[in-house]
Short mmCIF file of C-alpha atoms in Angstrom, two decimals:
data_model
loop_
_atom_site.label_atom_id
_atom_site.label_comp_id
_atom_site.label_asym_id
_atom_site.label_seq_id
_atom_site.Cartn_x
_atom_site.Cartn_y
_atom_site.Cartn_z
CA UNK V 1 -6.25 -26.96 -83.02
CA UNK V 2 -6.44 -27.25 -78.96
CA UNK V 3 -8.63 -30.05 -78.26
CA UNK V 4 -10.50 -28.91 -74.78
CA UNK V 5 -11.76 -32.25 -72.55
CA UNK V 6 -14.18 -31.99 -69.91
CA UNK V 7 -15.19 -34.38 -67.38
CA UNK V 8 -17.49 -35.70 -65.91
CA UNK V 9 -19.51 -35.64 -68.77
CA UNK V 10 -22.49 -35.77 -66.25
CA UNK V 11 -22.54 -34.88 -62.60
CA UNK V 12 -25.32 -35.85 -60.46
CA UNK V 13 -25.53 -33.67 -57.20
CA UNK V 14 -27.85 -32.49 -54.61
CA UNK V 15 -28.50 -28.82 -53.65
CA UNK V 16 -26.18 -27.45 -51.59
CA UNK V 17 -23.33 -29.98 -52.51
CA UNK V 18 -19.84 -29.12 -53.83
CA UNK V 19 -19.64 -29.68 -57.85
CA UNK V 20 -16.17 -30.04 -59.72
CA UNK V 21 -15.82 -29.59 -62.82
CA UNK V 22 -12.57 -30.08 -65.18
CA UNK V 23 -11.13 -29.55 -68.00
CA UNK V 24 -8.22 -30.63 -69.66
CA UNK V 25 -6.18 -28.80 -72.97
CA UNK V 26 -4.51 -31.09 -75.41
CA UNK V 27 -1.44 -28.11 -75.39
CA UNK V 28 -0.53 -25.57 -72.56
CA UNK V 29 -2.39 -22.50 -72.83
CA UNK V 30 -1.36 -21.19 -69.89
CA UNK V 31 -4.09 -19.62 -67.72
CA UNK V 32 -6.15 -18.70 -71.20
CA UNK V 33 -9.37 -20.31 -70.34
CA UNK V 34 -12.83 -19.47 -69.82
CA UNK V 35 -16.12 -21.23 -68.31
CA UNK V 36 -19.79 -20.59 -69.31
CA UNK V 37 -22.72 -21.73 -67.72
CA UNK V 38 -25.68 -22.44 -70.55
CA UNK V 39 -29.58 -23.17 -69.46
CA UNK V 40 -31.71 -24.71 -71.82
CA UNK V 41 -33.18 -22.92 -74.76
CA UNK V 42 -31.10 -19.94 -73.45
CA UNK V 43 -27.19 -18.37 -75.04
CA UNK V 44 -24.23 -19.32 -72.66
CA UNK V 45 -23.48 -16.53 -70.20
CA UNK V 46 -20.24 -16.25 -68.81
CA UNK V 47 -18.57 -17.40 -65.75
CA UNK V 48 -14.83 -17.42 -65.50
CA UNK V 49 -12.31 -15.73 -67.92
CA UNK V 50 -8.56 -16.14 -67.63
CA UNK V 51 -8.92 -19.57 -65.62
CA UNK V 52 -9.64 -17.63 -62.16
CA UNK V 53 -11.45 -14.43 -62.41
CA UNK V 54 -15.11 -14.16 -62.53
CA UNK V 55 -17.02 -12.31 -64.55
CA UNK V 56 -19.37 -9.21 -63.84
CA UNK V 57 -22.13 -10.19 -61.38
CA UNK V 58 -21.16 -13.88 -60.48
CA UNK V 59 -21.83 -15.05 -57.13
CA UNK V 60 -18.44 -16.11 -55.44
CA UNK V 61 -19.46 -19.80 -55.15
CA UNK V 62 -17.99 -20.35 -58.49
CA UNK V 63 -13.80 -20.53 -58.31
CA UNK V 64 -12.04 -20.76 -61.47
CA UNK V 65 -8.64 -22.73 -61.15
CA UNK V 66 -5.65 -24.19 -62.91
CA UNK V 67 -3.07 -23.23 -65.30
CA UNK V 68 -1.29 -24.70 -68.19
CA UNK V 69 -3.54 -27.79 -69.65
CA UNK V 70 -5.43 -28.57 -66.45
CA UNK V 71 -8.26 -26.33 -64.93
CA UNK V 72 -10.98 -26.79 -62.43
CA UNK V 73 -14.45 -25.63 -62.11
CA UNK V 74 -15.99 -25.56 -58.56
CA UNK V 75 -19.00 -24.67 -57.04
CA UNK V 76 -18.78 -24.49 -53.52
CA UNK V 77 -22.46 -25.17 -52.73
CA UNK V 78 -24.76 -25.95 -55.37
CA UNK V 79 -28.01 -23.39 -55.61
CA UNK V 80 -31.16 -24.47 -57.53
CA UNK V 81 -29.97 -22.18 -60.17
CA UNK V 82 -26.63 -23.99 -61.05
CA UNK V 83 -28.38 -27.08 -62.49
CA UNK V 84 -27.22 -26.71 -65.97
CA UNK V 85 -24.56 -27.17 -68.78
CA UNK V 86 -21.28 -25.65 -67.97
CA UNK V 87 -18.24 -24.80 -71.23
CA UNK V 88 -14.97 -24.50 -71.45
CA UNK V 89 -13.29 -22.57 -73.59
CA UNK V 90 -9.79 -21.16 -74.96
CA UNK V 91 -8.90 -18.26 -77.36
CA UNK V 92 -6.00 -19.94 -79.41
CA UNK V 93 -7.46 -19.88 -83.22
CA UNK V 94 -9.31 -21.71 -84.07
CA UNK V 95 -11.11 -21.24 -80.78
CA UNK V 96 -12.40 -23.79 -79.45
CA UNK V 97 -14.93 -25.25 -76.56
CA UNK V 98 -14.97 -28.42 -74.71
CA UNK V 99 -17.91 -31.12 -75.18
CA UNK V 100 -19.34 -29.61 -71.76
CA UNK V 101 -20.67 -31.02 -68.56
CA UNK V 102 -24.20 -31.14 -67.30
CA UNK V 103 -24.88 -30.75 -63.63
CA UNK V 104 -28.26 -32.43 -62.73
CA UNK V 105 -29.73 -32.75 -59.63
CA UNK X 1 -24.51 -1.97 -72.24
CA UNK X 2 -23.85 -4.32 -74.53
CA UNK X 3 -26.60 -6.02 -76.57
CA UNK X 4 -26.71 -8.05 -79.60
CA UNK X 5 -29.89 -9.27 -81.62
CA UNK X 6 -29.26 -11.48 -84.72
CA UNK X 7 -31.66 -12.05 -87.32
CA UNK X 8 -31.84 -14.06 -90.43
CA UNK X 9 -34.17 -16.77 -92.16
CA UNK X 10 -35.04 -19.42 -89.87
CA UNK X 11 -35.00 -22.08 -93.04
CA UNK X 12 -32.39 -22.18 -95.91
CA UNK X 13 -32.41 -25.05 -98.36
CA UNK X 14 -29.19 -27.35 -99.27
CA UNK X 15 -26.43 -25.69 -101.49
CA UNK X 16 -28.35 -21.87 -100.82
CA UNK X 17 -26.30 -19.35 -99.29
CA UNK X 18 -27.15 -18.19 -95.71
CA UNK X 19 -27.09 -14.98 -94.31
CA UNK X 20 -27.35 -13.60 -91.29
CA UNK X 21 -26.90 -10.04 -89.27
CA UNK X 22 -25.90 -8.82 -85.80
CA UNK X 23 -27.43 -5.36 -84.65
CA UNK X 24 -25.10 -4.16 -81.72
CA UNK X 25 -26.76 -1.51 -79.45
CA UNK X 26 -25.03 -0.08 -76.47
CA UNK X 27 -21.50 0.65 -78.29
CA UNK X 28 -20.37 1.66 -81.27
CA UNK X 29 -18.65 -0.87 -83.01
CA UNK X 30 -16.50 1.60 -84.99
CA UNK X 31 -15.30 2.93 -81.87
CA UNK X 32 -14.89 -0.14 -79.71
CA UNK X 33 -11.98 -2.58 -79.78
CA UNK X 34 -13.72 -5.92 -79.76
CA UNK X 35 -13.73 -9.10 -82.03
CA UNK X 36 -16.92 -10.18 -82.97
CA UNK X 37 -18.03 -13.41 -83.55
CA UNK X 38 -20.38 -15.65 -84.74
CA UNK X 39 -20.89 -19.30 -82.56
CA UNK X 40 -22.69 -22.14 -83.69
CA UNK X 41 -24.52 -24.72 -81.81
CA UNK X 42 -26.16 -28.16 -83.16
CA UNK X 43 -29.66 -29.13 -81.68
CA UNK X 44 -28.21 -30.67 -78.50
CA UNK X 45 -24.75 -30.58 -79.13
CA UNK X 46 -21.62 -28.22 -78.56
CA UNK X 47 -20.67 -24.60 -79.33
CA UNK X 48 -18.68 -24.44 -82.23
CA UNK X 49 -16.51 -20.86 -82.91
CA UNK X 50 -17.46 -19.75 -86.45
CA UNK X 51 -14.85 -16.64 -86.89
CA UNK X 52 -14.81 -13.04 -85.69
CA UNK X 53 -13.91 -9.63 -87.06
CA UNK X 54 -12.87 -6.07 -86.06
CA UNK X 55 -13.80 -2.38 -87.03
CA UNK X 56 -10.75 -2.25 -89.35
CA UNK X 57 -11.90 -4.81 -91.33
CA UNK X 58 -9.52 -7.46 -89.46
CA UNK X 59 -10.84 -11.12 -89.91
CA UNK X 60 -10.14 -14.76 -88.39
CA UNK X 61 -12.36 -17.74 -89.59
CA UNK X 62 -12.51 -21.56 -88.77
CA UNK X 63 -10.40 -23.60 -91.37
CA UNK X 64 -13.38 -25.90 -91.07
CA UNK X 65 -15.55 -23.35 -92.92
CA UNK X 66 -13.12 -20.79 -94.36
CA UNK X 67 -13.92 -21.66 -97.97
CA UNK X 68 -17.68 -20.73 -97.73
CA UNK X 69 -17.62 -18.41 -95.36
CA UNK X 70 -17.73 -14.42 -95.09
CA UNK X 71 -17.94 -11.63 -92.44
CA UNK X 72 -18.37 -7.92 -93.06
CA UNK X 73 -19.36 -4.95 -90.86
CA UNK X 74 -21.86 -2.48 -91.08
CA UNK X 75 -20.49 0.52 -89.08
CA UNK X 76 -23.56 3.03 -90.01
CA UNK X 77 -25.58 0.36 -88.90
CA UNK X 78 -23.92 -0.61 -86.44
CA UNK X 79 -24.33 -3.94 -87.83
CA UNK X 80 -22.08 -7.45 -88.69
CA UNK X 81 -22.92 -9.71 -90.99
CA UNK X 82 -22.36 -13.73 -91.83
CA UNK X 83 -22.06 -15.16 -95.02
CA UNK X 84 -22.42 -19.13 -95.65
CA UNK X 85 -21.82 -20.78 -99.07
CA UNK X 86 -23.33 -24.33 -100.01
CA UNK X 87 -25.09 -24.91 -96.91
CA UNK X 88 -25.80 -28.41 -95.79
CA UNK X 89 -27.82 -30.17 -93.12
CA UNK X 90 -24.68 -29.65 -91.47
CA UNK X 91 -25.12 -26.38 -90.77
CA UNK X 92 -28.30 -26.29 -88.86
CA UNK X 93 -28.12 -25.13 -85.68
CA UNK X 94 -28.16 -22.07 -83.65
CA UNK X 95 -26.49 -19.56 -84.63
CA UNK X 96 -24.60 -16.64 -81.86
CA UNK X 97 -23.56 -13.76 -82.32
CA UNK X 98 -20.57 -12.65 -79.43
CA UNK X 99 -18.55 -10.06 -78.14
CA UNK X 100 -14.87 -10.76 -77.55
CA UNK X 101 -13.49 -7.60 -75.55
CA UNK X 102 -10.06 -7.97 -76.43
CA UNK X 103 -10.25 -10.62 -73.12
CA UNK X 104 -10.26 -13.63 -74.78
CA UNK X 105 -13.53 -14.90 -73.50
CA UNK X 106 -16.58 -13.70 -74.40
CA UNK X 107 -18.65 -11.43 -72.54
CA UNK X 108 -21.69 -10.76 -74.16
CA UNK X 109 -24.24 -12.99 -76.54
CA UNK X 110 -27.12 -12.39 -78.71
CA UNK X 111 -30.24 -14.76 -77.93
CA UNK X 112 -29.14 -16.84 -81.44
CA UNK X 113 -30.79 -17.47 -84.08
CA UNK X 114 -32.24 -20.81 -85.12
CA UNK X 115 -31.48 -22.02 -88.81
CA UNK X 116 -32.55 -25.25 -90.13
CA UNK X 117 -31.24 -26.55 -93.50
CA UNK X 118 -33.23 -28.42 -95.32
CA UNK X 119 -35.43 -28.51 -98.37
#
């Protein structure tokens, strides 16, 4: 199975800083990646699909990058709202996530 | 649009069968061309893909969980359904039910379903 890394597993930040997020595929999947953004006690809701385009509704502060095993997460300027756990994920069965990354302020 | 609800028994004891069910609303899955799936989640851990299937009866499942596990749809419902064999304290967690519109991500999530094993 694709083993999905992220990192940092933790990411400190203030409010209205830049946050970037990665994550790395043990095999190319080409541009076949997705992010999700969970809050606690809540489902994941999604962010990113096909490494760059965002999903229905997401503010353009969030920029889905990367291709092959290496993608990027950014958030050009943190809002309140963005403090939470962010997923990777890729559609090769058996699908897998990555361990995620919390953003805290 | 899309909206899932699961439901099931919150508590299942060791080497019990759980079940669990999906109520879609908003589409008709016998009409629609999505995969859906069940996701897992331990208390405080990572999302874990369970398997998926389609209208025409089409399924994938985890290797990790293949031998205990079943998925079956309900179309006059409107309905999918989970099967798990032999349950352990392994499989507590919360339990997702997820639309995959042919997109390879996932698009739209039940609120889950919390399921603790134990006796």
């Amino acid at each position: 199975e694709i083993v999905l890394t992220q990192s940092p597993a933790t990411l400190s930040l203030s409010p209205g800083e830049r946050a970037t997020l990665f994550c790395r595929a043990s095999e190319t999947i080409d541009r076949l990646l997705a992010w999700y953004q969970q809050k606690p006690g809540q489902a994941p809701t999604p962010l990113i699909y096909d490494a760059s385009y965002r999903a229905t509704g997401v503010p353009a502060r969030f920029t889905g990058s990367g291709s092959g095993t290496d993608f990027t997460l950014t958030i050009s300027s943190l809002e309140s709202e963005d403090f939470a756990v962010y997923y990777c994920q890729q559609p090769v069965t058996p699908i897998t996530f990555g361990g995620g990354t919390k953003v805290e302020i | 649009q899309v909206q899932l609800q699961e439901s099931g028994p919150g508590l299942v004891k060791p080497s019990e069968t759980l079940s669990l069910a999906c109520t879609v609303s908003g589409v008709s899955i016998r009409n629609d061309d999505s995969h859906w799936n069940w996701i897992r989640q331990d208390p405080g851990k990572g999302l874990e893909w369970i398997g998926y299937i389609h209208h025409s009866g089409t399924t994938n499942y985890n290797p990790s969980l293949h031998s205990r596990l079943s998925m079956s749809i309900d179309t006059s419902k409107n309905q999918i359904s989970l099967t798990l064999k032999s349950v352990t304290a392994a499989d507590t967690g919360t339990y997702y039910c997820v639309r995959d519109p042919a997109l390879g991500a996932f698009d739209s999530w039940g609120p889950g379903t919390k399921v603790t094993v134990s006796s």
